[in-house]
Coordinates of C-alpha atoms in Angstrom, one line a residue:
M1 CA 0.0 0.0 0.0
A2 CA 1.5 3.3 -1.1
L3 CA 1.5 6.3 1.1
T4 CA -0.4 9.3 -0.2
T5 CA 1.2 12.7 -0.3
A6 CA -1.0 13.8 2.7
D7 CA 0.0 10.7 4.7
A8 CA 3.7 11.4 4.0
G9 CA 3.3 15.0 4.9
W10 CA 1.5 14.2 8.2
R11 CA 4.1 11.7 9.1
R12 CA 6.9 14.1 8.4
G13 CA 5.1 16.8 10.4
A14 CA 4.5 14.4 13.3
G15 CA 8.2 13.4 13.2
V16 CA 9.2 17.1 13.4
L17 CA 6.8 17.6 16.3
I18 CA 8.3 14.5 18.2
R19 CA 11.8 15.7 17.6
G20 CA 10.9 19.3 18.7
I21 CA 9.3 18.1 21.9
G22 CA 12.3 15.8 22.5
G23 CA 14.6 18.8 22.0
L24 CA 12.6 20.8 24.5
S25 CA 12.7 18.0 27.0
T26 CA 16.5 17.8 26.5
L27 CA 16.7 21.5 27.1
C28 CA 14.7 21.1 30.3
G29 CA 17.2 18.4 31.4
W30 CA 20.1 20.8 30.9
I31 CA 18.2 23.6 32.8
A32 CA 17.5 21.1 35.6
A33 CA 21.1 20.0 35.8
S34 CA 22.3 23.7 35.9
M35 CA 19.8 24.3 38.7
I36 CA 21.3 21.4 40.7
L37 CA 24.8 22.6 40.0
S38 CA 23.8 26.1 41.1
S39 CA 22.4 24.6 44.3
V40 CA 25.7 22.9 45.0
F41 CA 27.6 26.2 44.5
I42 CA 25.2 28.2 46.7
T43 CA 25.4 25.5 49.4
C44 CA 29.2 25.8 49.3
Q45 CA 29.0 29.6 49.5
M46 CA 26.6 29.3 52.4
I47 CA 29.0 27.0 54.3
F48 CA 31.9 29.4 53.7
V49 CA 29.8 32.4 54.9
R50 CA 28.5 30.6 58.0
F51 CA 31.6 28.7 59.2
V52 CA 34.6 30.7 57.8
L53 CA 33.3 34.3 57.9
R54 CA 31.0 33.6 60.9
Q55 CA 28.2 35.5 59.3
S56 CA 24.5 34.7 59.1
T57 CA 22.9 33.6 55.8
I58 CA 19.6 35.0 54.6
W59 CA 18.7 33.7 51.2
Q60 CA 20.8 30.6 50.5
T61 CA 18.8 27.8 52.2
E62 CA 15.5 28.9 50.7
T63 CA 17.1 29.4 47.3
V64 CA 18.6 25.9 47.3
I65 CA 15.2 24.4 48.2
Y66 CA 13.5 26.3 45.5
L67 CA 16.1 25.4 42.9
M68 CA 16.0 21.7 43.8
V69 CA 12.2 21.6 43.6
A70 CA 12.3 23.5 40.2
A71 CA 15.0 21.1 39.0
T72 CA 12.9 18.1 39.9
M73 CA 9.8 19.6 38.1
L74 CA 11.6 20.7 35.0
G75 CA 13.6 17.5 34.8
L76 CA 10.4 15.4 34.5
P77 CA 10.1 15.5 30.7
Y78 CA 13.8 14.7 30.2
V79 CA 13.6 11.7 32.5
Q80 CA 10.5 10.6 30.6
K81 CA 12.3 11.0 27.3
L82 CA 15.1 8.7 28.5
R83 CA 12.5 6.3 30.0
G84 CA 14.1 6.9 33.4
H85 CA 11.0 6.9 35.5
V86 CA 10.5 3.9 37.8
N87 CA 8.2 1.3 36.2
V88 CA 7.2 -2.3 36.7
D89 CA 7.4 -4.2 33.4
L90 CA 6.3 -7.6 34.5
L91 CA 2.9 -7.4 32.8
P92 CA 4.3 -5.9 29.5
L93 CA 6.9 -8.7 29.4
W94 CA 4.2 -11.3 29.6
L95 CA 2.0 -9.7 26.9
R96 CA 2.2 -10.3 23.2
P97 CA 3.1 -7.2 21.1
L98 CA -0.5 -6.0 20.2
P99 CA -1.9 -6.2 23.8
R100 CA 1.3 -4.7 25.0
K101 CA 0.8 -1.8 22.7
F102 CA -2.8 -1.3 23.9
L103 CA -1.6 -1.4 27.5
A104 CA 1.1 1.2 26.7
I105 CA -1.6 3.5 25.1
L106 CA -3.8 3.1 28.1
V107 CA -0.9 3.9 30.5
L108 CA 0.1 7.0 28.5
F109 CA -3.5 8.2 28.4
S110 CA -3.9 7.6 32.1
G111 CA -0.7 9.4 32.9
I112 CA -1.7 12.4 30.7
A113 CA -5.1 12.5 32.6
V114 CA -3.5 12.3 36.0
L115 CA -0.9 14.9 35.2
G116 CA -3.5 17.1 33.6
I117 CA -5.3 17.2 36.9
M118 CA -2.1 17.9 38.8
A119 CA -1.1 20.6 36.3
F120 CA -4.5 22.3 36.7
Y121 CA -4.2 22.5 40.5
A122 CA -0.6 23.5 40.3
F123 CA -1.6 26.3 37.9
E124 CA -4.4 27.3 40.2
H125 CA -2.0 27.4 43.2
W126 CA 0.5 29.4 41.3
H127 CA -2.2 31.8 40.1
I128 CA -3.5 32.5 43.6
A129 CA 0.0 33.1 44.8
F130 CA 0.6 35.5 42.0
Q131 CA -2.7 37.3 42.3
R132 CA -2.5 37.7 46.0
G133 CA 1.1 38.6 46.1
W134 CA 2.1 35.9 48.5
R135 CA 5.7 36.1 49.8
S136 CA 7.8 33.8 51.8
S137 CA 7.7 34.3 55.5
S138 CA 11.5 34.3 55.8
V139 CA 13.7 37.3 56.3
W140 CA 14.5 37.3 52.6
G141 CA 10.8 37.1 51.6
P142 CA 10.8 36.4 47.9
P143 CA 7.5 36.4 46.0
L144 CA 6.2 32.8 46.0
W145 CA 4.8 32.8 42.5
I146 CA 8.4 32.5 41.2
P147 CA 9.2 29.1 42.7
Y148 CA 5.6 27.9 42.4
L149 CA 5.7 28.5 38.6
A150 CA 8.0 25.4 38.3
M151 CA 5.0 23.1 39.2
P152 CA 2.6 23.9 36.4
V153 CA 5.4 24.4 33.8
G154 CA 7.0 21.1 34.8
F155 CA 3.7 19.2 34.7
A156 CA 2.8 20.8 31.3
L157 CA 6.1 19.8 29.8
F158 CA 5.8 16.3 31.2
I159 CA 2.4 16.0 29.5
L160 CA 3.9 17.3 26.3
Q161 CA 6.6 14.6 26.4
L162 CA 4.0 11.9 27.1
L163 CA 2.0 13.1 24.1
A164 CA 5.1 12.9 21.9
D165 CA 5.7 9.3 23.3
L166 CA 2.1 8.5 22.4
L167 CA 2.4 9.9 18.9
A168 CA 5.7 8.0 18.4
L169 CA 4.0 4.8 19.6
L170 CA 1.0 5.2 17.3
M171 CA 3.2 6.0 14.3
G172 CA 5.3 3.0 14.9
R173 CA 8.4 5.0 15.6
D174 CA 8.7 3.6 19.1
T175 CA 7.8 0.3 20.7
A176 CA 5.5 -0.2 23.7
F177 CA 7.4 0.1 26.9
G178 CA 10.6 0.2 24.9
L179 CA 10.4 -3.6 24.5
E180 CA 11.1 -5.2 21.2
A181 CA 8.4 -7.3 19.4
D182 CA 8.6 -11.0 20.0

Protein backbone atom coordinates (compact mmCIF):
# COMPACT_ATOMS: atom_id res chain seq x y z
CA MET A 1 0.00 0.00 0.00
CA ALA A 2 1.52 3.29 -1.09
CA LEU A 3 1.50 6.34 1.11
CA THR A 4 -0.36 9.32 -0.24
CA THR A 5 1.24 12.74 -0.25
CA ALA A 6 -0.99 13.78 2.66
CA ASP A 7 0.04 10.71 4.68
CA ALA A 8 3.71 11.37 4.01
CA GLY A 9 3.30 15.04 4.95
CA TRP A 10 1.47 14.15 8.15
CA ARG A 11 4.14 11.65 9.14
CA ARG A 12 6.90 14.15 8.39
CA GLY A 13 5.12 16.82 10.44
CA ALA A 14 4.55 14.41 13.30
CA GLY A 15 8.22 13.45 13.19
CA VAL A 16 9.23 17.10 13.38
CA LEU A 17 6.85 17.57 16.32
CA ILE A 18 8.25 14.54 18.16
CA ARG A 19 11.83 15.73 17.60
CA GLY A 20 10.91 19.27 18.67
CA ILE A 21 9.33 18.08 21.90
CA GLY A 22 12.32 15.81 22.47
CA GLY A 23 14.62 18.79 22.00
CA LEU A 24 12.56 20.83 24.47
CA SER A 25 12.74 17.96 26.97
CA THR A 26 16.51 17.79 26.53
CA LEU A 27 16.74 21.55 27.11
CA CYS A 28 14.73 21.07 30.30
CA GLY A 29 17.20 18.40 31.38
CA TRP A 30 20.09 20.82 30.89
CA ILE A 31 18.25 23.56 32.78
CA ALA A 32 17.49 21.13 35.63
CA ALA A 33 21.13 20.04 35.75
CA SER A 34 22.29 23.65 35.88
CA MET A 35 19.85 24.31 38.74
CA ILE A 36 21.30 21.39 40.68
CA LEU A 37 24.83 22.62 39.99
CA SER A 38 23.83 26.12 41.13
CA SER A 39 22.41 24.61 44.31
CA VAL A 40 25.73 22.94 45.02
CA PHE A 41 27.64 26.21 44.53
CA ILE A 42 25.17 28.15 46.68
CA THR A 43 25.44 25.52 49.41
CA CYS A 44 29.25 25.80 49.33
CA GLN A 45 29.00 29.58 49.50
CA MET A 46 26.59 29.29 52.43
CA ILE A 47 28.99 26.98 54.30
CA PHE A 48 31.85 29.40 53.67
CA VAL A 49 29.84 32.39 54.90
CA ARG A 50 28.54 30.63 57.99
CA PHE A 51 31.60 28.73 59.18
CA VAL A 52 34.56 30.68 57.81
CA LEU A 53 33.28 34.25 57.88
CA ARG A 54 31.03 33.56 60.89
CA GLN A 55 28.16 35.54 59.34
CA SER A 56 24.51 34.68 59.06
CA THR A 57 22.94 33.60 55.81
CA ILE A 58 19.65 34.99 54.62
CA TRP A 59 18.72 33.72 51.19
CA GLN A 60 20.84 30.64 50.55
CA THR A 61 18.84 27.83 52.21
CA GLU A 62 15.55 28.93 50.70
CA THR A 63 17.11 29.41 47.27
CA VAL A 64 18.62 25.93 47.32
CA ILE A 65 15.25 24.42 48.25
CA TYR A 66 13.47 26.30 45.46
CA LEU A 67 16.13 25.38 42.91
CA MET A 68 15.99 21.68 43.82
CA VAL A 69 12.20 21.59 43.58
CA ALA A 70 12.31 23.45 40.25
CA ALA A 71 15.03 21.11 38.97
CA THR A 72 12.86 18.13 39.90
CA MET A 73 9.82 19.55 38.14
CA LEU A 74 11.65 20.72 35.02
CA GLY A 75 13.60 17.47 34.83
CA LEU A 76 10.42 15.38 34.52
CA PRO A 77 10.12 15.54 30.70
CA TYR A 78 13.79 14.75 30.19
CA VAL A 79 13.63 11.71 32.45
CA GLN A 80 10.50 10.58 30.57
CA LYS A 81 12.31 11.01 27.25
CA LEU A 82 15.08 8.74 28.53
CA ARG A 83 12.54 6.29 30.02
CA GLY A 84 14.15 6.87 33.38
CA HIS A 85 11.03 6.91 35.54
CA VAL A 86 10.50 3.88 37.75
CA ASN A 87 8.21 1.30 36.21
CA VAL A 88 7.17 -2.28 36.70
CA ASP A 89 7.36 -4.15 33.42
CA LEU A 90 6.27 -7.60 34.52
CA LEU A 91 2.89 -7.39 32.79
CA PRO A 92 4.27 -5.90 29.54
CA LEU A 93 6.88 -8.66 29.41
CA TRP A 94 4.15 -11.31 29.60
CA LEU A 95 1.98 -9.73 26.92
CA ARG A 96 2.23 -10.25 23.20
CA PRO A 97 3.08 -7.17 21.07
CA LEU A 98 -0.48 -6.04 20.22
CA PRO A 99 -1.92 -6.23 23.78
CA ARG A 100 1.34 -4.67 25.02
CA LYS A 101 0.77 -1.75 22.65
CA PHE A 102 -2.81 -1.30 23.89
CA LEU A 103 -1.57 -1.37 27.48
CA ALA A 104 1.08 1.25 26.66
CA ILE A 105 -1.57 3.48 25.08
CA LEU A 106 -3.79 3.07 28.15
CA VAL A 107 -0.88 3.88 30.47
CA LEU A 108 0.05 6.98 28.47
CA PHE A 109 -3.54 8.25 28.40
CA SER A 110 -3.88 7.57 32.13
CA GLY A 111 -0.65 9.39 32.85
CA ILE A 112 -1.74 12.36 30.74
CA ALA A 113 -5.09 12.48 32.56
CA VAL A 114 -3.55 12.34 36.05
CA LEU A 115 -0.86 14.87 35.17
CA GLY A 116 -3.50 17.11 33.60
CA ILE A 117 -5.33 17.23 36.93
CA MET A 118 -2.07 17.90 38.77
CA ALA A 119 -1.13 20.63 36.28
CA PHE A 120 -4.54 22.27 36.68
CA TYR A 121 -4.25 22.47 40.47
CA ALA A 122 -0.59 23.50 40.30
CA PHE A 123 -1.56 26.32 37.93
CA GLU A 124 -4.39 27.32 40.22
CA HIS A 125 -2.02 27.38 43.22
CA TRP A 126 0.52 29.44 41.28
CA HIS A 127 -2.16 31.84 40.06
CA ILE A 128 -3.49 32.45 43.58
CA ALA A 129 0.05 33.11 44.85
CA PHE A 130 0.64 35.51 41.96
CA GLN A 131 -2.69 37.27 42.27
CA ARG A 132 -2.53 37.73 46.03
CA GLY A 133 1.14 38.65 46.10
CA TRP A 134 2.15 35.87 48.48
CA ARG A 135 5.67 36.14 49.81
CA SER A 136 7.83 33.77 51.80
CA SER A 137 7.73 34.34 55.54
CA SER A 138 11.52 34.28 55.76
CA VAL A 139 13.73 37.33 56.28
CA TRP A 140 14.50 37.31 52.57
CA GLY A 141 10.80 37.08 51.63
CA PRO A 142 10.83 36.40 47.88
CA PRO A 143 7.51 36.36 46.01
CA LEU A 144 6.24 32.78 46.03
CA TRP A 145 4.82 32.83 42.52
CA ILE A 146 8.37 32.51 41.17
CA PRO A 147 9.20 29.11 42.71
CA TYR A 148 5.57 27.95 42.39
CA LEU A 149 5.74 28.49 38.62
CA ALA A 150 7.97 25.41 38.28
CA MET A 151 5.05 23.12 39.17
CA PRO A 152 2.57 23.92 36.36
CA VAL A 153 5.37 24.36 33.84
CA GLY A 154 7.00 21.06 34.81
CA PHE A 155 3.71 19.15 34.66
CA ALA A 156 2.78 20.76 31.32
CA LEU A 157 6.14 19.84 29.80
CA PHE A 158 5.83 16.30 31.17
CA ILE A 159 2.40 16.00 29.51
CA LEU A 160 3.89 17.29 26.27
CA GLN A 161 6.59 14.59 26.38
CA LEU A 162 3.95 11.92 27.10
CA LEU A 163 1.97 13.14 24.08
CA ALA A 164 5.12 12.88 21.95
CA ASP A 165 5.67 9.35 23.27
CA LEU A 166 2.06 8.46 22.45
CA LEU A 167 2.39 9.88 18.94
CA ALA A 168 5.65 7.97 18.38
CA LEU A 169 3.99 4.77 19.58
CA LEU A 170 0.96 5.23 17.34
CA MET A 171 3.16 6.01 14.34
CA GLY A 172 5.32 2.95 14.92
CA ARG A 173 8.43 5.04 15.59
CA ASP A 174 8.66 3.61 19.10
CA THR A 175 7.80 0.31 20.71
CA ALA A 176 5.49 -0.24 23.66
CA PHE A 177 7.41 0.14 26.94
CA GLY A 178 10.63 0.15 24.91
CA LEU A 179 10.37 -3.62 24.50
CA GLU A 180 11.12 -5.23 21.19
CA ALA A 181 8.43 -7.27 19.45
CA ASP A 182 8.62 -11.01 20.04
